[in-house]
């Protein structure tokens, strides 16, 4: 089974950090995500609810603000409940695994400490413009060629 969601959009409001009775941090945000359209047609926007927990929630509440472009990856969660009128309703949200800034630092406003990067459960990750490591011009002594079916003589 695979349940992976990756979205990018603008925050519709400042995040508000809350804590569960068990003292776990949680933040719920909504991202306005533009839907791709055909040329000449009116742009449409989806408003997608995102929930972040623990250290990710604390990071989001500290560094993200209304209007910022944010990238989120996580998993889709659905649920249902019965409202006060007795009508059964369904819920849809993304539970965030990772949250990152998605625009250059120079275009963000109200950015505490001018931090550029993102948070995931393994800690802070820096986003820099360093080129990816390339082994085509480097020392390849640590690598061993693994024969494939194409390399066999028969």
PDB file of N, CA and C in Angstrom, residues 25-122:
ATOM      1  N   UNK A  25       2.599  18.497  20.982  1.00  0.00           N
ATOM      2  CA  UNK A  25       2.340  19.685  20.175  1.00  0.00           C
ATOM      3  C   UNK A  25       1.591  19.294  18.909  1.00  0.00           C
ATOM      4  N   UNK A  26       0.619  20.128  18.517  1.00  0.00           N
ATOM      5  CA  UNK A  26      -0.131  19.912  17.282  1.00  0.00           C
ATOM      6  C   UNK A  26      -0.478  21.267  16.681  1.00  0.00           C
ATOM      7  N   UNK A  27      -0.386  21.357  15.378  1.00  0.00           N
ATOM      8  CA  UNK A  27      -0.781  22.567  14.672  1.00  0.00           C
ATOM      9  C   UNK A  27      -1.576  22.146  13.438  1.00  0.00           C
ATOM     10  N   UNK A  28      -2.664  22.858  13.195  1.00  0.00           N
ATOM     11  CA  UNK A  28      -3.483  22.625  12.004  1.00  0.00           C
ATOM     12  C   UNK A  28      -3.417  23.871  11.148  1.00  0.00           C
ATOM     13  N   UNK A  29      -3.057  23.677   9.883  1.00  0.00           N
ATOM     14  CA  UNK A  29      -2.957  24.789   8.945  1.00  0.00           C
ATOM     15  C   UNK A  29      -3.742  24.439   7.694  1.00  0.00           C
ATOM     16  N   UNK A  30      -4.022  25.451   6.897  1.00  0.00           N
ATOM     17  CA  UNK A  30      -4.659  25.240   5.604  1.00  0.00           C
ATOM     18  C   UNK A  30      -3.780  25.863   4.539  1.00  0.00           C
ATOM     19  N   UNK A  31      -3.525  25.101   3.472  1.00  0.00           N
ATOM     20  CA  UNK A  31      -2.748  25.602   2.342  1.00  0.00           C
ATOM     21  C   UNK A  31      -3.671  25.843   1.163  1.00  0.00           C
ATOM     22  N   UNK A  32      -3.536  26.998   0.542  1.00  0.00           N
ATOM     23  CA  UNK A  32      -4.256  27.320  -0.690  1.00  0.00           C
ATOM     24  C   UNK A  32      -3.363  26.882  -1.840  1.00  0.00           C
ATOM     25  N   UNK A  33      -3.803  25.858  -2.569  1.00  0.00           N
ATOM     26  CA  UNK A  33      -3.008  25.265  -3.648  1.00  0.00           C
ATOM     27  C   UNK A  33      -3.708  25.509  -4.983  1.00  0.00           C
ATOM     28  N   UNK A  34      -3.022  26.179  -5.902  1.00  0.00           N
ATOM     29  CA  UNK A  34      -3.602  26.422  -7.210  1.00  0.00           C
ATOM     30  C   UNK A  34      -3.651  25.131  -8.010  1.00  0.00           C
ATOM     31  N   UNK A  35      -4.760  24.914  -8.653  1.00  0.00           N
ATOM     32  CA  UNK A  35      -4.965  23.732  -9.480  1.00  0.00           C
ATOM     33  C   UNK A  35      -4.537  24.066 -10.906  1.00  0.00           C
ATOM     34  N   UNK A  36      -3.763  23.199 -11.541  1.00  0.00           N
ATOM     35  CA  UNK A  36      -3.378  23.455 -12.931  1.00  0.00           C
ATOM     36  C   UNK A  36      -4.615  23.578 -13.817  1.00  0.00           C
ATOM     37  N   UNK A  37      -4.592  24.552 -14.709  1.00  0.00           N
ATOM     38  CA  UNK A  37      -5.725  24.772 -15.610  1.00  0.00           C
ATOM     39  C   UNK A  37      -5.223  24.864 -17.039  1.00  0.00           C
ATOM     40  N   UNK A  38      -6.164  24.766 -17.947  1.00  0.00           N
ATOM     41  CA  UNK A  38      -5.823  24.940 -19.362  1.00  0.00           C
ATOM     42  C   UNK A  38      -5.562  26.412 -19.630  1.00  0.00           C
ATOM     43  N   UNK A  39      -4.823  26.696 -20.662  1.00  0.00           N
ATOM     44  CA  UNK A  39      -4.531  28.076 -21.027  1.00  0.00           C
ATOM     45  C   UNK A  39      -5.831  28.812 -21.309  1.00  0.00           C
ATOM     46  N   UNK A  40      -5.958  29.984 -20.700  1.00  0.00           N
ATOM     47  CA  UNK A  40      -7.130  30.809 -20.934  1.00  0.00           C
ATOM     48  C   UNK A  40      -8.289  30.542 -19.994  1.00  0.00           C
ATOM     49  N   UNK A  41      -8.239  29.477 -19.199  1.00  0.00           N
ATOM     50  CA  UNK A  41      -9.344  29.203 -18.286  1.00  0.00           C
ATOM     51  C   UNK A  41      -9.058  29.845 -16.927  1.00  0.00           C
ATOM     52  N   UNK A  42     -10.105  30.042 -16.155  1.00  0.00           N
ATOM     53  CA  UNK A  42      -9.973  30.684 -14.856  1.00  0.00           C
ATOM     54  C   UNK A  42      -9.254  29.769 -13.872  1.00  0.00           C
ATOM     55  N   UNK A  43      -8.312  30.355 -13.124  1.00  0.00           N
ATOM     56  CA  UNK A  43      -7.542  29.581 -12.155  1.00  0.00           C
ATOM     57  C   UNK A  43      -8.440  29.160 -10.992  1.00  0.00           C
ATOM     58  N   UNK A  44      -8.236  27.934 -10.511  1.00  0.00           N
ATOM     59  CA  UNK A  44      -9.003  27.438  -9.378  1.00  0.00           C
ATOM     60  C   UNK A  44      -8.050  27.089  -8.246  1.00  0.00           C
ATOM     61  N   UNK A  45      -8.542  27.231  -7.024  1.00  0.00           N
ATOM     62  CA  UNK A  45      -7.722  26.991  -5.846  1.00  0.00           C
ATOM     63  C   UNK A  45      -8.388  25.959  -4.948  1.00  0.00           C
ATOM     64  N   UNK A  46      -7.595  25.012  -4.471  1.00  0.00           N
ATOM     65  CA  UNK A  46      -8.053  24.040  -3.479  1.00  0.00           C
ATOM     66  C   UNK A  46      -7.492  24.454  -2.130  1.00  0.00           C
ATOM     67  N   UNK A  47      -8.298  24.322  -1.081  1.00  0.00           N
ATOM     68  CA  UNK A  47      -7.864  24.627   0.271  1.00  0.00           C
ATOM     69  C   UNK A  47      -7.728  23.299   1.008  1.00  0.00           C
ATOM     70  N   UNK A  48      -6.486  22.941   1.321  1.00  0.00           N
ATOM     71  CA  UNK A  48      -6.191  21.625   1.859  1.00  0.00           C
ATOM     72  C   UNK A  48      -5.721  21.756   3.307  1.00  0.00           C
ATOM     73  N   UNK A  49      -6.389  21.027   4.201  1.00  0.00           N
ATOM     74  CA  UNK A  49      -6.043  21.039   5.622  1.00  0.00           C
ATOM     75  C   UNK A  49      -4.844  20.139   5.875  1.00  0.00           C
ATOM     76  N   UNK A  50      -3.931  20.620   6.707  1.00  0.00           N
ATOM     77  CA  UNK A  50      -2.712  19.894   7.055  1.00  0.00           C
ATOM     78  C   UNK A  50      -2.576  19.905   8.573  1.00  0.00           C
ATOM     79  N   UNK A  51      -2.216  18.760   9.140  1.00  0.00           N
ATOM     80  CA  UNK A  51      -1.957  18.659  10.579  1.00  0.00           C
ATOM     81  C   UNK A  51      -0.523  18.201  10.772  1.00  0.00           C
ATOM     82  N   UNK A  52       0.200  18.919  11.645  1.00  0.00           N
ATOM     83  CA  UNK A  52       1.573  18.537  11.984  1.00  0.00           C
ATOM     84  C   UNK A  52       1.634  18.272  13.483  1.00  0.00           C
ATOM     85  N   UNK A  53       2.450  17.319  13.860  1.00  0.00           N
ATOM     86  CA  UNK A  53       2.558  16.889  15.263  1.00  0.00           C
ATOM     87  C   UNK A  53       3.983  17.053  15.764  1.00  0.00           C
ATOM     88  N   UNK A  54       4.137  17.142  17.079  1.00  0.00           N
ATOM     89  CA  UNK A  54       5.443  17.115  17.736  1.00  0.00           C
ATOM     90  C   UNK A  54       6.367  18.249  17.311  1.00  0.00           C
ATOM     91  N   UNK A  55       7.620  17.903  17.064  1.00  0.00           N
ATOM     92  CA  UNK A  55       8.633  18.902  16.699  1.00  0.00           C
ATOM     93  C   UNK A  55       8.288  19.590  15.378  1.00  0.00           C
ATOM     94  N   UNK A  56       7.674  18.863  14.466  1.00  0.00           N
ATOM     95  CA  UNK A  56       7.269  19.475  13.201  1.00  0.00           C
ATOM     96  C   UNK A  56       6.247  20.577  13.462  1.00  0.00           C
ATOM     97  N   UNK A  57       5.301  20.339  14.352  1.00  0.00           N
ATOM     98  CA  UNK A  57       4.292  21.348  14.704  1.00  0.00           C
ATOM     99  C   UNK A  57       4.953  22.571  15.326  1.00  0.00           C
ATOM    100  N   UNK A  58       5.905  22.364  16.209  1.00  0.00           N
ATOM    101  CA  UNK A  58       6.601  23.477  16.840  1.00  0.00           C
ATOM    102  C   UNK A  58       7.370  24.294  15.809  1.00  0.00           C
ATOM    103  N   UNK A  59       8.016  23.618  14.855  1.00  0.00           N
ATOM    104  CA  UNK A  59       8.742  24.300  13.785  1.00  0.00           C
ATOM    105  C   UNK A  59       7.792  25.150  12.948  1.00  0.00           C
ATOM    106  N   UNK A  60       6.668  24.568  12.538  1.00  0.00           N
ATOM    107  CA  UNK A  60       5.690  25.280  11.706  1.00  0.00           C
ATOM    108  C   UNK A  60       5.183  26.518  12.435  1.00  0.00           C
ATOM    109  N   UNK A  61       4.832  26.382  13.694  1.00  0.00           N
ATOM    110  CA  UNK A  61       4.272  27.515  14.429  1.00  0.00           C
ATOM    111  C   UNK A  61       5.302  28.624  14.647  1.00  0.00           C
ATOM    112  N   UNK A  62       6.561  28.252  14.704  1.00  0.00           N
ATOM    113  CA  UNK A  62       7.608  29.242  14.961  1.00  0.00           C
ATOM    114  C   UNK A  62       8.037  30.002  13.708  1.00  0.00           C
ATOM    115  N   UNK A  63       8.148  29.310  12.580  1.00  0.00           N
ATOM    116  CA  UNK A  63       8.765  29.923  11.399  1.00  0.00           C
ATOM    117  C   UNK A  63       7.802  30.256  10.256  1.00  0.00           C
ATOM    118  N   UNK A  64       6.608  29.711  10.247  1.00  0.00           N
ATOM    119  CA  UNK A  64       5.712  29.943   9.127  1.00  0.00           C
ATOM    120  C   UNK A  64       4.659  30.991   9.473  1.00  0.00           C
ATOM    121  N   UNK A  65       4.260  31.766   8.465  1.00  0.00           N
ATOM    122  CA  UNK A  65       3.287  32.833   8.650  1.00  0.00           C
ATOM    123  C   UNK A  65       2.327  32.879   7.471  1.00  0.00           C
ATOM    124  N   UNK A  66       1.195  33.513   7.685  1.00  0.00           N
ATOM    125  CA  UNK A  66       0.168  33.662   6.648  1.00  0.00           C
ATOM    126  C   UNK A  66       0.796  34.200   5.365  1.00  0.00           C
ATOM    127  N   UNK A  67       0.431  33.583   4.258  1.00  0.00           N
ATOM    128  CA  UNK A  67       0.896  34.022   2.944  1.00  0.00           C
ATOM    129  C   UNK A  67       2.156  33.352   2.454  1.00  0.00           C
ATOM    130  N   UNK A  68       2.908  32.690   3.324  1.00  0.00           N
ATOM    131  CA  UNK A  68       4.144  32.050   2.893  1.00  0.00           C
ATOM    132  C   UNK A  68       3.860  30.834   2.024  1.00  0.00           C
ATOM    133  N   UNK A  69       4.741  30.626   1.052  1.00  0.00           N
ATOM    134  CA  UNK A  69       4.675  29.440   0.211  1.00  0.00           C
ATOM    135  C   UNK A  69       5.365  28.304   0.953  1.00  0.00           C
ATOM    136  N   UNK A  70       4.633  27.214   1.171  1.00  0.00           N
ATOM    137  CA  UNK A  70       5.098  26.102   1.993  1.00  0.00           C
ATOM    138  C   UNK A  70       4.954  24.795   1.212  1.00  0.00           C
ATOM    139  N   UNK A  71       5.938  23.916   1.338  1.00  0.00           N
ATOM    140  CA  UNK A  71       5.863  22.578   0.755  1.00  0.00           C
ATOM    141  C   UNK A  71       5.702  21.571   1.891  1.00  0.00           C
ATOM    142  N   UNK A  72       4.777  20.643   1.712  1.00  0.00           N
ATOM    143  CA  UNK A  72       4.480  19.644   2.742  1.00  0.00           C
ATOM    144  C   UNK A  72       4.439  18.273   2.089  1.00  0.00           C
ATOM    145  N   UNK A  73       5.057  17.299   2.742  1.00  0.00           N
ATOM    146  CA  UNK A  73       4.820  15.918   2.328  1.00  0.00           C
ATOM    147  C   UNK A  73       4.369  15.144   3.548  1.00  0.00           C
ATOM    148  N   UNK A  74       3.500  14.206   3.307  1.00  0.00           N
ATOM    149  CA  UNK A  74       2.938  13.426   4.403  1.00  0.00           C
ATOM    150  C   UNK A  74       2.017  12.358   3.873  1.00  0.00           C
ATOM    151  N   UNK A  75       0.998  12.025   4.657  1.00  0.00           N
ATOM    152  CA  UNK A  75       0.036  11.003   4.244  1.00  0.00           C
ATOM    153  C   UNK A  75      -1.382  11.542   4.399  1.00  0.00           C
ATOM    154  N   UNK A  76      -2.275  11.017   3.596  1.00  0.00           N
ATOM    155  CA  UNK A  76      -3.671  11.433   3.620  1.00  0.00           C
ATOM    156  C   UNK A  76      -4.402  10.675   4.712  1.00  0.00           C
ATOM    157  N   UNK A  77      -5.189  11.394   5.478  1.00  0.00           N
ATOM    158  CA  UNK A  77      -6.029  10.796   6.518  1.00  0.00           C
ATOM    159  C   UNK A  77      -7.476  11.190   6.247  1.00  0.00           C
ATOM    160  N   UNK A  78      -8.355  10.223   6.314  1.00  0.00           N
ATOM    161  CA  UNK A  78      -9.780  10.501   6.155  1.00  0.00           C
ATOM    162  C   UNK A  78     -10.504  10.038   7.405  1.00  0.00           C
ATOM    163  N   UNK A  79     -11.674  10.581   7.614  1.00  0.00           N
ATOM    164  CA  UNK A  79     -12.476  10.186   8.759  1.00  0.00           C
ATOM    165  C   UNK A  79     -13.921  10.580   8.524  1.00  0.00           C
ATOM    166  N   UNK A  80     -14.750  10.323   9.493  1.00  0.00           N
ATOM    167  CA  UNK A  80     -16.152  10.729   9.378  1.00  0.00           C
ATOM    168  C   UNK A  80     -16.696  11.010  10.764  1.00  0.00           C
ATOM    169  N   UNK A  81     -17.731  11.827  10.799  1.00  0.00           N
ATOM    170  CA  UNK A  81     -18.410  12.152  12.037  1.00  0.00           C
ATOM    171  C   UNK A  81     -19.838  12.555  11.706  1.00  0.00           C
ATOM    172  N   UNK A  82     -20.687  12.606  12.707  1.00  0.00           N
ATOM    173  CA  UNK A  82     -22.063  13.048  12.538  1.00  0.00           C
ATOM    174  C   UNK A  82     -22.192  14.431  13.169  1.00  0.00           C
ATOM    175  N   UNK A  83     -22.659  15.407  12.383  1.00  0.00           N
ATOM    176  CA  UNK A  83     -22.761  16.763  12.909  1.00  0.00           C
ATOM    177  C   UNK A  83     -23.999  16.930  13.797  1.00  0.00           C
ATOM    178  N   UNK A  84     -24.218  18.132  14.303  1.00  0.00           N
ATOM    179  CA  UNK A  84     -25.303  18.405  15.246  1.00  0.00           C
ATOM    180  C   UNK A  84     -26.682  18.163  14.635  1.00  0.00           C
ATOM    181  N   UNK A  85     -26.779  18.257  13.315  1.00  0.00           N
ATOM    182  CA  UNK A  85     -28.063  18.018  12.644  1.00  0.00           C
ATOM    183  C   UNK A  85     -28.258  16.546  12.284  1.00  0.00           C
ATOM    184  N   UNK A  86     -27.304  15.698  12.668  1.00  0.00           N
ATOM    185  CA  UNK A  86     -27.415  14.271  12.394  1.00  0.00           C
ATOM    186  C   UNK A  86     -26.941  13.868  11.004  1.00  0.00           C
ATOM    187  N   UNK A  87     -26.273  14.772  10.304  1.00  0.00           N
ATOM    188  CA  UNK A  87     -25.776  14.483   8.962  1.00  0.00           C
ATOM    189  C   UNK A  87     -24.355  13.941   9.068  1.00  0.00           C
ATOM    190  N   UNK A  88     -24.124  12.819   8.392  1.00  0.00           N
ATOM    191  CA  UNK A  88     -22.787  12.218   8.415  1.00  0.00           C
ATOM    192  C   UNK A  88     -21.866  13.014   7.495  1.00  0.00           C
ATOM    193  N   UNK A  89     -20.728  13.435   8.013  1.00  0.00           N
ATOM    194  CA  UNK A  89     -19.743  14.225   7.275  1.00  0.00           C
ATOM    195  C   UNK A  89     -18.436  13.455   7.182  1.00  0.00           C
ATOM    196  N   UNK A  90     -17.685  13.727   6.103  1.00  0.00           N
ATOM    197  CA  UNK A  90     -16.376  13.102   5.922  1.00  0.00           C
ATOM    198  C   UNK A  90     -15.299  14.164   6.063  1.00  0.00           C
ATOM    199  N   UNK A  91     -14.157  13.755   6.560  1.00  0.00           N
ATOM    200  CA  UNK A  91     -13.022  14.656   6.688  1.00  0.00           C
ATOM    201  C   UNK A  91     -11.873  14.162   5.813  1.00  0.00           C
ATOM    202  N   UNK A  92     -11.038  15.100   5.410  1.00  0.00           N
ATOM    203  CA  UNK A  92      -9.873  14.817   4.575  1.00  0.00           C
ATOM    204  C   UNK A  92      -8.779  15.789   4.997  1.00  0.00           C
ATOM    205  N   UNK A  93      -7.616  15.268   5.325  1.00  0.00           N
ATOM    206  CA  UNK A  93      -6.492  16.128   5.673  1.00  0.00           C
ATOM    207  C   UNK A  93      -5.191  15.397   5.399  1.00  0.00           C
ATOM    208  N   UNK A  94      -4.122  16.154   5.389  1.00  0.00           N
ATOM    209  CA  UNK A  94      -2.791  15.574   5.239  1.00  0.00           C
ATOM    210  C   UNK A  94      -2.090  15.682   6.581  1.00  0.00           C
ATOM    211  N   UNK A  95      -1.536  14.573   7.052  1.00  0.00           N
ATOM    212  CA  UNK A  95      -0.701  14.582   8.251  1.00  0.00           C
ATOM    213  C   UNK A  95       0.735  14.746   7.777  1.00  0.00           C
ATOM    214  N   UNK A  96       1.348  15.851   8.150  1.00  0.00           N
ATOM    215  CA  UNK A  96       2.668  16.221   7.638  1.00  0.00           C
ATOM    216  C   UNK A  96       3.777  15.380   8.243  1.00  0.00           C
ATOM    217  N   UNK A  97       4.666  14.909   7.393  1.00  0.00           N
ATOM    218  CA  UNK A  97       5.924  14.302   7.830  1.00  0.00           C
ATOM    219  C   UNK A  97       7.036  15.345   7.792  1.00  0.00           C
ATOM    220  N   UNK A  98       7.031  16.168   6.738  1.00  0.00           N
ATOM    221  CA  UNK A  98       8.060  17.189   6.521  1.00  0.00           C
ATOM    222  C   UNK A  98       7.397  18.478   6.056  1.00  0.00           C
ATOM    223  N   UNK A  99       7.900  19.600   6.526  1.00  0.00           N
ATOM    224  CA  UNK A  99       7.414  20.915   6.102  1.00  0.00           C
ATOM    225  C   UNK A  99       8.631  21.763   5.754  1.00  0.00           C
ATOM    226  N   UNK A 100       8.579  22.439   4.607  1.00  0.00           N
ATOM    227  CA  UNK A 100       9.716  23.226   4.136  1.00  0.00           C
ATOM    228  C   UNK A 100       9.253  24.560   3.578  1.00  0.00           C
ATOM    229  N   UNK A 101      10.147  25.564   3.667  1.00  0.00           N
ATOM    230  CA  UNK A 101       9.910  26.805   2.953  1.00  0.00           C
ATOM    231  C   UNK A 101      10.007  26.490   1.464  1.00  0.00           C
ATOM    232  N   UNK A 102       9.191  27.154   0.655  1.00  0.00           N
ATOM    233  CA  UNK A 102       9.191  26.841  -0.771  1.00  0.00           C
ATOM    234  C   UNK A 102       9.458  28.072  -1.630  1.00  0.00           C
ATOM    235  N   UNK A 103       9.997  29.111  -1.027  1.00  0.00           N
ATOM    236  CA  UNK A 103      10.347  30.312  -1.781  1.00  0.00           C
ATOM    237  C   UNK A 103      11.639  30.879  -1.208  1.00  0.00           C
ATOM    238  N   UNK A 104      12.338  31.686  -1.994  1.00  0.00           N
ATOM    239  CA  UNK A 104      13.599  32.249  -1.513  1.00  0.00           C
ATOM    240  C   UNK A 104      13.402  33.098  -0.266  1.00  0.00           C
ATOM    241  N   UNK A 105      14.417  33.138   0.571  1.00  0.00           N
ATOM    242  CA  UNK A 105      14.372  33.886   1.814  1.00  0.00           C
ATOM    243  C   UNK A 105      14.059  35.359   1.561  1.00  0.00           C
ATOM    244  N   UNK A 106      14.547  35.912   0.475  1.00  0.00           N
ATOM    245  CA  UNK A 106      14.362  37.339   0.195  1.00  0.00           C
ATOM    246  C   UNK A 106      12.901  37.704  -0.061  1.00  0.00           C
ATOM    247  N   UNK A 107      12.058  36.730  -0.414  1.00  0.00           N
ATOM    248  CA  UNK A 107      10.655  37.028  -0.693  1.00  0.00           C
ATOM    249  C   UNK A 107       9.752  36.761   0.497  1.00  0.00           C
ATOM    250  N   UNK A 108      10.300  36.190   1.582  1.00  0.00           N
ATOM    251  CA  UNK A 108       9.484  35.903   2.756  1.00  0.00           C
ATOM    252  C   UNK A 108       9.500  37.104   3.677  1.00  0.00           C
ATOM    253  N   UNK A 109       8.370  37.379   4.309  1.00  0.00           N
ATOM    254  CA  UNK A 109       8.316  38.436   5.303  1.00  0.00           C
ATOM    255  C   UNK A 109       8.021  37.825   6.660  1.00  0.00           C
ATOM    256  N   UNK A 110       8.331  38.540   7.717  1.00  0.00           N
ATOM    257  CA  UNK A 110       8.086  38.077   9.087  1.00  0.00           C
ATOM    258  C   UNK A 110       8.783  36.757   9.380  1.00  0.00           C
ATOM    259  N   UNK A 111       9.925  36.522   8.794  1.00  0.00           N
ATOM    260  CA  UNK A 111      10.640  35.261   8.985  1.00  0.00           C
ATOM    261  C   UNK A 111      11.533  35.355  10.207  1.00  0.00           C
ATOM    262  N   UNK A 112      11.143  34.713  11.297  1.00  0.00           N
ATOM    263  CA  UNK A 112      11.929  34.751  12.534  1.00  0.00           C
ATOM    264  C   UNK A 112      13.314  34.175  12.300  1.00  0.00           C
ATOM    265  N   UNK A 113      14.319  34.916  12.709  1.00  0.00           N
ATOM    266  CA  UNK A 113      15.719  34.483  12.652  1.00  0.00           C
ATOM    267  C   UNK A 113      16.205  34.209  11.236  1.00  0.00           C
ATOM    268  N   UNK A 114      15.442  34.552  10.221  1.00  0.00           N
ATOM    269  CA  UNK A 114      15.830  34.352   8.823  1.00  0.00           C
ATOM    270  C   UNK A 114      16.282  32.926   8.539  1.00  0.00           C
ATOM    271  N   UNK A 115      15.642  31.954   9.174  1.00  0.00           N
ATOM    272  CA  UNK A 115      16.007  30.548   8.967  1.00  0.00           C
ATOM    273  C   UNK A 115      15.542  30.102   7.600  1.00  0.00           C
ATOM    274  N   UNK A 116      16.403  29.440   6.873  1.00  0.00           N
ATOM    275  CA  UNK A 116      16.017  28.896   5.583  1.00  0.00           C
ATOM    276  C   UNK A 116      16.255  27.403   5.626  1.00  0.00           C
ATOM    277  N   UNK A 117      15.226  26.658   5.420  1.00  0.00           N
ATOM    278  CA  UNK A 117      15.323  25.210   5.458  1.00  0.00           C
ATOM    279  C   UNK A 117      13.979  24.632   5.786  1.00  0.00           C
ATOM    280  N   UNK A 118      13.961  23.495   6.389  1.00  0.00           N
ATOM    281  CA  UNK A 118      12.703  22.859   6.715  1.00  0.00           C
ATOM    282  C   UNK A 118      12.884  21.973   7.918  1.00  0.00           C
ATOM    283  N   UNK A 119      11.819  21.354   8.338  1.00  0.00           N
ATOM    284  CA  UNK A 119      11.911  20.441   9.462  1.00  0.00           C
ATOM    285  C   UNK A 119      11.306  19.116   9.067  1.00  0.00           C
ATOM    286  N   UNK A 120      11.990  18.070   9.449  1.00  0.00           N
ATOM    287  CA  UNK A 120      11.416  16.747   9.340  1.00  0.00           C
ATOM    288  C   UNK A 120      11.730  16.035  10.644  1.00  0.00           C
ATOM    289  N   UNK A 121      11.224  14.842  10.801  1.00  0.00           N
ATOM    290  CA  UNK A 121      11.367  14.156  12.078  1.00  0.00           C
ATOM    291  C   UNK A 121      12.811  13.847  12.441  1.00  0.00           C
ATOM    292  N   UNK A 122      13.720  13.922  11.485  1.00  0.00           N
ATOM    293  CA  UNK A 122      15.118  13.637  11.797  1.00  0.00           C
ATOM    294  C   UNK A 122      15.884  14.905  12.164  1.00  0.00           C
TER     295      UNK A 122
END
